[in-house]
CSV table of C-alpha atoms and ligand atoms in Angstrom, one decimal:
chain,number,residue,atom,x,y,z
P,10,MET,CA,40.7,-35.4,-42.5
P,11,ALA,CA,37.8,-33.3,-43.2
P,12,GLU,CA,37.5,-31.5,-46.7
P,13,ASN,CA,38.1,-27.8,-46.7
P,14,LYS,CA,34.9,-25.6,-47.2
P,15,LEU,CA,35.0,-22.6,-48.5
P,16,LEU,CA,32.2,-20.3,-49.8
P,17,VAL,CA,32.8,-17.5,-52.3
P,18,PHE,CA,30.4,-14.9,-52.8
P,19,SER,CA,30.7,-12.3,-55.8
P,20,SER,CA,28.3,-10.1,-57.3
P,21,PRO,CA,27.9,-6.5,-58.5
P,22,SER,CA,29.1,-3.7,-56.2
P,23,GLY,CA,25.5,-3.1,-54.4
P,24,GLY,CA,24.1,-6.6,-55.5
P,25,GLY,CA,23.2,-7.5,-51.8
P,26,LYS,CA,26.5,-9.8,-50.8
P,27,SER,CA,26.8,-8.2,-47.7
P,28,THR,CA,23.0,-8.3,-46.5
P,29,ILE,CA,23.2,-12.0,-47.8
P,30,ILE,CA,26.4,-13.0,-46.0
P,31,LYS,CA,25.4,-11.2,-42.9
P,32,ARG,CA,21.8,-13.5,-42.9
P,33,ILE,CA,24.3,-16.7,-43.7
P,34,LEU,CA,26.7,-16.1,-40.7
P,35,GLU,CA,23.7,-16.0,-38.5
P,36,ARG,CA,22.7,-19.3,-39.7
P,37,PHE,CA,26.1,-20.9,-40.0
P,38,PRO,CA,28.4,-19.3,-37.1
P,39,GLN,CA,31.1,-21.7,-37.8
P,40,PHE,CA,32.2,-19.9,-40.9
P,41,GLN,CA,35.0,-17.1,-40.6
P,42,PHE,CA,35.0,-14.3,-42.9
P,43,SER,CA,38.4,-13.9,-45.0
P,44,VAL,CA,39.5,-10.7,-44.1
P,45,SER,CA,41.3,-9.3,-47.3
P,46,SER,CA,44.6,-7.1,-47.4
P,47,THR,CA,44.5,-3.5,-48.7
P,48,THR,CA,47.0,-0.8,-49.6
P,49,ARG,CA,43.9,1.7,-49.5
P,50,GLU,CA,43.7,4.4,-46.9
P,51,LYS,CA,41.6,3.2,-43.6
P,52,LYS,CA,38.5,4.7,-43.3
P,53,PRO,CA,37.7,5.9,-39.4
P,54,SER,CA,34.6,3.2,-39.0
P,55,GLU,CA,37.0,0.5,-40.0
P,56,VAL,CA,39.3,-1.7,-37.7
P,57,ASP,CA,42.3,-3.3,-39.2
P,58,GLY,CA,42.6,-6.7,-39.2
P,59,ILE,CA,38.3,-7.2,-39.2
P,60,ASP,CA,37.1,-4.8,-42.1
P,61,TYR,CA,40.6,-5.4,-43.7
P,62,GLU,CA,44.3,-6.2,-43.1
P,63,PHE,CA,45.9,-2.6,-44.1
P,64,LEU,CA,48.9,-2.8,-45.7
P,65,LYS,CA,52.3,-0.1,-46.9
P,66,ARG,CA,52.2,-0.5,-50.8
P,67,GLU,CA,56.0,-1.7,-50.5
P,68,ASN,CA,54.8,-4.3,-47.9
P,69,PHE,CA,51.8,-5.6,-50.2
P,70,GLU,CA,54.6,-5.9,-53.0
P,71,VAL,CA,56.5,-8.1,-50.7
P,72,LEU,CA,53.8,-10.4,-50.1
P,73,VAL,CA,53.0,-10.6,-54.0
P,74,ARG,CA,56.6,-11.4,-54.7
P,75,ALA,CA,56.8,-14.1,-52.0
P,76,LYS,CA,53.7,-15.8,-53.8
P,77,ASP,CA,51.7,-14.9,-50.6
P,78,PHE,CA,48.5,-13.9,-52.4
P,79,LEU,CA,46.0,-16.7,-53.9
P,80,GLU,CA,44.6,-13.4,-55.8
P,81,HIS,CA,45.3,-9.9,-56.4
P,82,GLU,CA,44.0,-6.9,-58.1
P,83,GLU,CA,44.8,-3.4,-58.5
P,84,VAL,CA,41.4,-1.4,-58.7
P,85,HIS,CA,41.4,2.5,-59.0
P,86,GLY,CA,45.3,2.7,-58.3
P,87,GLN,CA,44.8,0.5,-54.9
P,88,LEU,CA,45.9,-3.3,-54.5
P,89,TYR,CA,43.6,-5.7,-52.7
P,90,GLY,CA,44.1,-9.4,-52.3
P,91,THR,CA,43.5,-12.6,-50.4
P,92,ARG,CA,46.8,-13.9,-48.4
P,93,LYS,CA,47.5,-17.6,-48.7
P,94,SER,CA,49.0,-18.1,-45.6
P,95,LEU,CA,46.1,-16.5,-43.8
P,96,VAL,CA,43.5,-18.8,-45.5
P,97,GLU,CA,46.0,-22.0,-45.1
P,98,LYS,CA,46.2,-21.4,-41.3
P,99,MET,CA,42.2,-21.3,-41.1
P,100,LEU,CA,41.7,-24.3,-43.3
P,101,ASP,CA,44.7,-26.3,-41.6
P,102,VAL,CA,42.6,-26.1,-38.2
P,103,GLY,CA,39.4,-27.2,-40.1
P,104,THR,CA,37.8,-23.4,-40.2
P,105,PRO,CA,35.1,-23.2,-43.0
P,106,ILE,CA,35.7,-19.9,-44.5
P,107,ILE,CA,33.4,-17.1,-46.4
P,108,PHE,CA,34.9,-14.7,-49.0
P,109,ASP,CA,33.2,-11.9,-50.3
P,110,LEU,CA,35.1,-11.0,-53.6
P,111,ASP,CA,34.9,-9.5,-57.2
P,112,VAL,CA,34.3,-12.0,-60.0
P,113,LEU,CA,38.0,-12.4,-60.7
P,114,GLY,CA,39.0,-12.8,-57.3
P,115,ALA,CA,36.1,-15.5,-56.8
P,116,LEU,CA,37.3,-17.5,-59.7
P,117,SER,CA,40.8,-17.4,-58.5
P,118,ILE,CA,39.8,-19.0,-55.3
P,119,LYS,CA,38.1,-21.8,-57.3
P,120,ARG,CA,41.2,-22.5,-59.5
P,121,ASN,CA,43.0,-22.6,-56.1
P,122,PHE,CA,40.7,-24.9,-54.3
P,123,PRO,CA,38.6,-26.7,-56.7
P,124,GLU,CA,36.2,-28.1,-53.7
P,125,ALA,CA,35.1,-24.7,-53.1
P,126,LEU,CA,31.5,-23.6,-53.8
P,127,THR,CA,30.7,-20.6,-55.7
P,128,LEU,CA,27.9,-18.3,-56.0
P,129,TYR,CA,27.0,-15.3,-57.9
P,130,ILE,CA,24.1,-12.9,-56.7
P,131,ASP,CA,22.8,-11.4,-59.6
P,132,VAL,CA,20.1,-8.3,-59.6
P,133,PRO,CA,17.0,-8.3,-61.5
P,134,SER,CA,18.5,-5.0,-63.8
P,135,ILE,CA,20.8,-2.2,-64.2
P,136,GLU,CA,18.5,0.0,-63.4
P,137,GLU,CA,17.5,-1.6,-59.9
P,138,LEU,CA,21.3,-1.9,-59.2
P,139,ARG,CA,21.6,1.8,-59.5
P,140,ARG,CA,18.8,2.5,-57.2
P,141,ARG,CA,20.1,0.1,-54.8
P,142,LEU,CA,23.6,2.1,-55.0
P,143,GLU,CA,21.6,5.3,-54.8
P,144,LYS,CA,19.7,4.0,-52.0
P,145,ARG,CA,22.7,2.7,-49.9
P,146,GLY,CA,24.3,6.1,-50.3
P,147,ARG,CA,27.9,4.6,-49.6
P,148,GLU,CA,29.4,6.4,-52.9
P,149,SER,CA,29.8,9.3,-54.9
P,150,ASN,CA,28.0,9.5,-58.4
P,151,ASP,CA,31.2,9.1,-60.0
P,152,GLU,CA,31.6,6.2,-58.1
P,153,ILE,CA,28.4,4.7,-58.7
P,154,GLU,CA,28.9,4.9,-62.2
P,155,ARG,CA,32.4,3.3,-62.3
P,156,ARG,CA,30.3,0.3,-60.4
P,157,LEU,CA,27.6,0.0,-62.8
P,158,ALA,CA,30.1,0.3,-65.6
P,159,ARG,CA,31.3,-3.1,-64.5
P,160,TYR,CA,28.2,-4.7,-64.3
P,161,LEU,CA,28.2,-6.2,-67.7
P,162,PHE,CA,31.7,-7.6,-67.5
P,163,GLU,CA,30.5,-9.1,-63.9
P,164,ARG,CA,27.7,-10.9,-65.4
P,165,SER,CA,29.5,-11.9,-68.3
P,166,MET,CA,31.6,-14.2,-65.9
P,167,SER,CA,28.2,-15.5,-63.7
P,168,ASN,CA,28.4,-18.6,-66.2
P,169,LYS,CA,31.8,-19.6,-64.6
P,170,PHE,CA,30.2,-19.8,-61.0
P,171,ASP,CA,28.6,-23.1,-59.3
P,172,ALA,CA,25.2,-21.1,-58.9
P,173,VAL,CA,23.8,-18.0,-59.8
P,174,ILE,CA,21.2,-16.8,-57.5
P,175,LEU,CA,18.8,-13.6,-58.2
P,176,ASN,CA,18.4,-11.1,-55.5
P,177,GLU,CA,15.2,-9.5,-56.2
P,178,ASP,CA,13.4,-10.8,-53.1
P,179,LEU,CA,15.9,-10.9,-50.6
P,180,GLU,CA,14.0,-13.4,-48.4
P,181,THR,CA,13.8,-15.9,-51.6
P,182,ALA,CA,17.2,-15.4,-52.3
P,183,VAL,CA,18.4,-15.9,-48.6
P,184,SER,CA,16.5,-19.4,-48.8
P,185,GLU,CA,18.1,-20.4,-52.2
P,186,VAL,CA,21.6,-19.6,-50.8
P,187,LEU,CA,21.1,-21.5,-47.5
P,188,LYS,CA,19.9,-24.4,-49.5
P,189,LYS,CA,22.8,-24.4,-51.7
P,190,ILE,CA,25.2,-24.1,-48.4
P,191,GLU,CA,23.5,-27.1,-47.0
P,192,ASP,CA,23.8,-29.4,-50.0
P,193,TYR,CA,27.4,-28.2,-50.1
P,194,LEU,CA,27.7,-29.0,-46.4
P,195,ASP,CA,26.1,-32.3,-46.9
P,196,SER,CA,28.1,-33.4,-50.2
P,197,SER,CA,31.4,-35.2,-49.4
P,198,HIS,CA,33.3,-33.9,-52.2
N,221,ADP,P1,27.0,-5.6,-51.8
N,221,ADP,O1,27.7,-6.0,-50.5
N,221,ADP,O2,26.9,-6.8,-52.9
N,221,ADP,O3,27.8,-3.9,-52.4
N,221,ADP,P2,24.9,-5.0,-50.3
N,221,ADP,O4,24.7,-6.0,-49.4
N,221,ADP,O5,25.6,-3.4,-49.6
N,221,ADP,O6,25.5,-5.1,-51.5
N,221,ADP,O7,23.2,-4.1,-50.7
N,221,ADP,C1,23.0,-3.2,-51.4
N,221,ADP,C2,22.2,-1.9,-51.1
N,221,ADP,O8,20.5,-2.8,-51.4
N,221,ADP,C3,21.6,-2.3,-49.7
N,221,ADP,O9,21.3,-0.9,-49.0
N,221,ADP,C4,20.7,-3.2,-49.3
N,221,ADP,O10,20.0,-2.9,-48.1
N,221,ADP,C5,20.0,-3.3,-50.6
N,221,ADP,N1,19.3,-4.7,-50.7
N,221,ADP,C6,20.0,-5.7,-50.8
N,221,ADP,N2,19.4,-6.8,-51.2
N,221,ADP,C7,18.1,-6.2,-51.9
N,221,ADP,C8,16.7,-6.8,-52.2
N,221,ADP,N3,16.6,-8.0,-52.6
N,221,ADP,N4,15.9,-5.8,-52.3
N,221,ADP,C9,16.3,-4.3,-52.3
N,221,ADP,N5,17.4,-3.8,-51.8
N,221,ADP,C10,18.0,-4.7,-51.4
């Protein structure tokens, strides 16, 4: 049977994960994105089942008790997690999966699936991270400060990843990531 293929990306918020993952999916369209579950409110632009699986808190908690989460966390009062049954369903039919997770979530996936490739996308500095978050303009100032406050913690976990890729120049970072994935797909684990 073919080996499970799981590709896990993590970075500080604003580090460039989504931008890089978009490029990876263009090159490796066989990867399917792992949709996280959350209790937070759906934004009008979001689609249930595509951006997130939106769950009522009580339903989320039932699934936690049923041990259906590979990882879950409470962030600012809302629950987020990755459902084991959804991941296993994809792996059972041989689908390679790509994950976009915070550092703790990424490391939980690695504990459950040691064959996963975990990549930490780093930024040149906290000042540059602030510039990117401000330029993206998606969060309030308070939210940006909260994201920056997590930066040192996230960075301190980066040595637990299979590889750290510096996203200074985007094209360089994308080529480095592509190379890591090619090696991963070529190697028989
Ligand atoms: P994340 O998904 O990690 O939160 P995004 O992919 O949304 O981060 O990137 C955050 C912002 O930084 C976006 O506006 C993106 O266009 C920009 N960005 C990403 N990579 C670079 C880079 N190498 N140089 C400058 N800006 C970048």
